[in-house]
Amino acid sequence: MSNWDKEVDILVVGSGAGGLLAGLVGAHNRADVLIVEKADLWGGTSATSGGGIWIPRSDVAKAAGFEDNLDDAFTYLRALSADNVPDENIRAFVDNAAPMLRWVMANTPVQYMAFPYPDYHAENPGGSAQGYRTHLPLPISGKPLGNEVRSLRFASPAASLFGYINWHFTETSELLYRTKGWIKNLAVSMARYWLDLPFRLTSRKDRRLTLGNALTGGLRMALNDRGVPLWLNTPLIDLVREGDRVTGAIVEKDGKPYRIGVRQGVVLAAGGFDKNQTMRNANAPLYPTAQYSGGVTSNTGDSIRAGEAIGARTLNLQSAWAAPVFYVPGEDRGRLCTVERALPGCIMVNQSGKRYLNEAASYHIVGQQMARRDAEHGDANPSWMIFDHTYRHKFPMGPLYPLMPTFLHSKGVRSILKQGRSIEELARKIGVDPATLSETVARFNTHAAKGEDPEFHRGEAAYDKMYGDFRHVPNPCLRPLDKGPFYALPIYPGDIGTNGGLLTNAKAQVLDDTGEPITGLYAVGNNAASAMGESYPGAGVTIGPAMTSAYVAARHMTGAN
Ligand code: FAD
């Protein structure tokens, strides 16, 4: 087929971490690259995220004194992943992850530190209780982006202060525990933000980029240095396949179809079907509500469907990166709940007022347990997060800030917060049987006072303890709920994106129904079926593999490997 409106070597669809890195590695290897993005903002869910990446045996972890072993990492992932995920896909990730990170740190402003963040199943063979496989990006200035910083997606409210001041992980923890000097440091951060003049007069965007903003912002800076264009408001509509080869794609530009021919191939990096309610109903009934997904609204599975339309095979579409989320009315996505569940002075109950899980487990495990519980018993969507006055004063809970009176919170937040002078009164306000909730709290309190949770073992695993209050003994995750008033917030089984998608091989090539690669078609990130199957082995296992596949795909397309 000829009559293309434009021809390039590589067309990248989507501007999350996977798409940006695929474009960058392609351009570095001398390909003429174009990135198209459906939304009017770039960065995808990646920009709103923590930007954490799970990378076994990295150079930075080694420099921090952590000796890792790739066979251990493979053993750990293989056992957790689904049986239908080929060994070669897991191996490809394990083997290429550290070289990918080395490349990124050598060729972009993005720099990572290894973090002592325990694996989510650290007790399993090959798991790391010390951590140092999770890496976090260091903050960078967004000023080199010029005006493009304005169209970079804001960090999620769950990963920023007041939804607009960008925070690094270490700053969050300083504020969370109000460690020495926190007031001064908070004041310095606020002053830095407000004194970014005259920019402050025209934008709420924080130009100090952290977490997912630092990752995507830094990748975009490197793309700009290489002159790679990124077109906003340009959704992929269809792929063009001729014989066994993808030769181009049709996008929509200025409201009209626009045909782009490719000499080397197309990289699909357009995320999952997070916000497509119809695709969820058909494929992922365990995670039923598109509105509660933390993914960005433009992730509607377009490129999964475009792949299927030209004969690509899919895998594990029933799966998602599960997570408990708070939902504030009027917002376009759920707010991931990570830390709060592990802090002392709160419990989660179902609609009968009973605990049914270890609140402090990883968000994926809790999200899956909530979803399964609701599917079986119909009493966990929503569940209720119950906390006492001491908790309310000391720690954040979802959209609620400590020390900030309730009336200063938004109307949406106030509309979901329930309060009672006693547990019984609170129970009546949330429609739960008062006697059952009182009994649940009394039983929890008896054991929590001794630092024990015989029912659900909260605070025993390395991961639980990491997010607990390290000053609280004997168990950083457990304290009786004993001081009124008492509070409740609804919490939902949600996700931070779907993770089933197009089936790929070790080179990130999309496979067809016969299991053969479709030449010139690659898929990365949540657009592809994850090598993790339905598991979540550690912080950063969505973006780490997305970037690693992007690195592998672009090198393969350009003949570098
Ligand atoms: P995205 O980053 O979502 O990018 C997809 C892009 O494709 C979007 O910009 C979208 O608009 C675009 N697109 C969609 N359709 C089309 C189309 N038809 N044409 C063109 N473009 C299209 N994961 C981690 O590993 N580490 C973390 O620290 C972490 N923290 C998180 C924190 C929060 C609050 C949330 C919500 C998620 C977090 N996640 C984290 C999950 C992670 O952000 C996502 O799984 C990951 O970013 C997905 O990357 P991606 O490149 O596949 O998609």
PDB file of C-alpha atoms in Angstrom, residues 272-367:
ATOM      1  CA  GLY A 272      -4.424  -1.139  28.936  1.00  0.00           C
ATOM      2  CA  PHE A 273      -8.213  -0.950  28.704  1.00  0.00           C
ATOM      3  CA  ASP A 274      -8.408   0.717  32.108  1.00  0.00           C
ATOM      4  CA  LYS A 275     -11.285   3.028  31.239  1.00  0.00           C
ATOM      5  CA  ASN A 276     -13.206   0.892  28.761  1.00  0.00           C
ATOM      6  CA  GLN A 277     -16.254  -0.364  30.659  1.00  0.00           C
ATOM      7  CA  THR A 278     -17.400  -2.604  27.794  1.00  0.00           C
ATOM      8  CA  MET A 279     -14.026  -4.361  27.515  1.00  0.00           C
ATOM      9  CA  ARG A 280     -13.976  -4.805  31.292  1.00  0.00           C
ATOM     10  CA  ASN A 281     -17.448  -6.327  31.319  1.00  0.00           C
ATOM     11  CA  ALA A 282     -16.449  -8.739  28.571  1.00  0.00           C
ATOM     12  CA  ASN A 283     -12.988  -9.685  29.824  1.00  0.00           C
ATOM     13  CA  ALA A 284     -12.258  -8.693  33.412  1.00  0.00           C
ATOM     14  CA  PRO A 285     -15.452  -9.050  35.471  1.00  0.00           C
ATOM     15  CA  LEU A 286     -13.432  -9.369  38.693  1.00  0.00           C
ATOM     16  CA  TYR A 287     -12.389  -5.716  38.283  1.00  0.00           C
ATOM     17  CA  PRO A 288     -15.741  -4.344  37.146  1.00  0.00           C
ATOM     18  CA  THR A 289     -15.577  -0.589  37.565  1.00  0.00           C
ATOM     19  CA  ALA A 290     -13.657   1.485  35.014  1.00  0.00           C
ATOM     20  CA  GLN A 291     -14.243   4.629  37.084  1.00  0.00           C
ATOM     21  CA  TYR A 292     -12.234   3.244  40.030  1.00  0.00           C
ATOM     22  CA  SER A 293      -9.171   2.451  37.921  1.00  0.00           C
ATOM     23  CA  GLY A 294      -6.181   4.705  38.608  1.00  0.00           C
ATOM     24  CA  GLY A 295      -5.281   4.604  34.895  1.00  0.00           C
ATOM     25  CA  VAL A 296      -5.707   7.711  32.759  1.00  0.00           C
ATOM     26  CA  THR A 297      -9.039   8.179  30.976  1.00  0.00           C
ATOM     27  CA  SER A 298      -7.513   7.850  27.492  1.00  0.00           C
ATOM     28  CA  ASN A 299      -6.449   4.238  28.131  1.00  0.00           C
ATOM     29  CA  THR A 300      -9.382   2.477  26.507  1.00  0.00           C
ATOM     30  CA  GLY A 301      -7.699  -0.523  24.900  1.00  0.00           C
ATOM     31  CA  ASP A 302      -7.785   0.927  21.359  1.00  0.00           C
ATOM     32  CA  SER A 303      -4.483  -0.619  20.373  1.00  0.00           C
ATOM     33  CA  ILE A 304      -5.346  -4.026  21.825  1.00  0.00           C
ATOM     34  CA  ARG A 305      -8.435  -4.027  19.611  1.00  0.00           C
ATOM     35  CA  ALA A 306      -6.442  -2.728  16.622  1.00  0.00           C
ATOM     36  CA  GLY A 307      -4.008  -5.617  17.139  1.00  0.00           C
ATOM     37  CA  GLU A 308      -6.818  -8.166  17.377  1.00  0.00           C
ATOM     38  CA  ALA A 309      -8.343  -6.777  14.179  1.00  0.00           C
ATOM     39  CA  ILE A 310      -5.243  -7.762  12.213  1.00  0.00           C
ATOM     40  CA  GLY A 311      -4.960 -11.228  13.768  1.00  0.00           C
ATOM     41  CA  ALA A 312      -2.900 -10.651  16.919  1.00  0.00           C
ATOM     42  CA  ARG A 313      -3.424 -12.981  19.853  1.00  0.00           C
ATOM     43  CA  THR A 314      -4.247 -11.793  23.385  1.00  0.00           C
ATOM     44  CA  LEU A 315      -3.456 -13.287  26.789  1.00  0.00           C
ATOM     45  CA  ASN A 316      -4.773 -12.861  30.333  1.00  0.00           C
ATOM     46  CA  LEU A 317      -7.282 -10.125  29.549  1.00  0.00           C
ATOM     47  CA  GLN A 318      -8.997 -11.055  32.832  1.00  0.00           C
ATOM     48  CA  SER A 319      -6.088  -9.577  34.786  1.00  0.00           C
ATOM     49  CA  ALA A 320      -5.329  -6.165  36.307  1.00  0.00           C
ATOM     50  CA  TRP A 321      -2.836  -4.529  38.653  1.00  0.00           C
ATOM     51  CA  ALA A 322      -5.362  -4.767  41.477  1.00  0.00           C
ATOM     52  CA  ALA A 323      -5.477  -2.170  44.230  1.00  0.00           C
ATOM     53  CA  PRO A 324      -7.747  -0.805  46.932  1.00  0.00           C
ATOM     54  CA  VAL A 325      -8.760   2.721  45.983  1.00  0.00           C
ATOM     55  CA  PHE A 326     -10.578   5.651  47.494  1.00  0.00           C
ATOM     56  CA  TYR A 327     -12.940   7.439  45.178  1.00  0.00           C
ATOM     57  CA  VAL A 328     -13.748  11.124  45.583  1.00  0.00           C
ATOM     58  CA  PRO A 329     -16.972  12.028  43.717  1.00  0.00           C
ATOM     59  CA  GLY A 330     -16.305  14.092  40.605  1.00  0.00           C
ATOM     60  CA  GLU A 331     -12.754  12.783  40.038  1.00  0.00           C
ATOM     61  CA  ASP A 332     -11.977  10.809  36.892  1.00  0.00           C
ATOM     62  CA  ARG A 333     -10.106   7.957  38.617  1.00  0.00           C
ATOM     63  CA  GLY A 334      -9.620   6.146  41.897  1.00  0.00           C
ATOM     64  CA  ARG A 335      -6.887   7.124  44.345  1.00  0.00           C
ATOM     65  CA  LEU A 336      -4.514   4.268  45.074  1.00  0.00           C
ATOM     66  CA  CYS A 337      -4.256   3.412  48.798  1.00  0.00           C
ATOM     67  CA  THR A 338      -0.733   2.183  49.559  1.00  0.00           C
ATOM     68  CA  VAL A 339       0.628   3.315  52.917  1.00  0.00           C
ATOM     69  CA  GLU A 340      -2.406   4.014  55.074  1.00  0.00           C
ATOM     70  CA  ARG A 341      -3.553   0.401  55.527  1.00  0.00           C
ATOM     71  CA  ALA A 342      -0.295  -0.504  57.262  1.00  0.00           C
ATOM     72  CA  LEU A 343      -0.318   2.336  59.777  1.00  0.00           C
ATOM     73  CA  PRO A 344      -1.499   1.632  63.326  1.00  0.00           C
ATOM     74  CA  GLY A 345      -5.000   2.654  64.378  1.00  0.00           C
ATOM     75  CA  CYS A 346      -7.110   1.560  61.395  1.00  0.00           C
ATOM     76  CA  ILE A 347      -8.885  -1.554  60.119  1.00  0.00           C
ATOM     77  CA  MET A 348     -10.789  -2.499  56.999  1.00  0.00           C
ATOM     78  CA  VAL A 349     -14.188  -4.216  57.281  1.00  0.00           C
ATOM     79  CA  ASN A 350     -16.761  -5.555  54.861  1.00  0.00           C
ATOM     80  CA  GLN A 351     -20.399  -4.473  54.779  1.00  0.00           C
ATOM     81  CA  SER A 352     -21.158  -6.855  57.661  1.00  0.00           C
ATOM     82  CA  GLY A 353     -18.625  -5.028  59.836  1.00  0.00           C
ATOM     83  CA  LYS A 354     -16.084  -7.871  59.786  1.00  0.00           C
ATOM     84  CA  ARG A 355     -12.395  -7.864  58.917  1.00  0.00           C
ATOM     85  CA  TYR A 356     -11.536 -10.265  56.117  1.00  0.00           C
ATOM     86  CA  LEU A 357      -7.893  -9.632  55.201  1.00  0.00           C
ATOM     87  CA  ASN A 358      -4.477  -8.407  56.300  1.00  0.00           C
ATOM     88  CA  GLU A 359      -4.845  -4.698  55.599  1.00  0.00           C
ATOM     89  CA  ALA A 360      -1.068  -4.146  55.418  1.00  0.00           C
ATOM     90  CA  ALA A 361      -0.391  -6.592  52.568  1.00  0.00           C
ATOM     91  CA  SER A 362       0.619  -5.217  49.171  1.00  0.00           C
ATOM     92  CA  TYR A 363      -2.051  -3.227  47.321  1.00  0.00           C
ATOM     93  CA  HIS A 364      -2.269  -5.935  44.672  1.00  0.00           C
ATOM     94  CA  ILE A 365      -2.995  -8.685  47.189  1.00  0.00           C
ATOM     95  CA  VAL A 366      -5.512  -6.543  49.065  1.00  0.00           C
ATOM     96  CA  GLY A 367      -7.123  -5.423  45.796  1.00  0.00           C
TER      97      GLY A 367
END
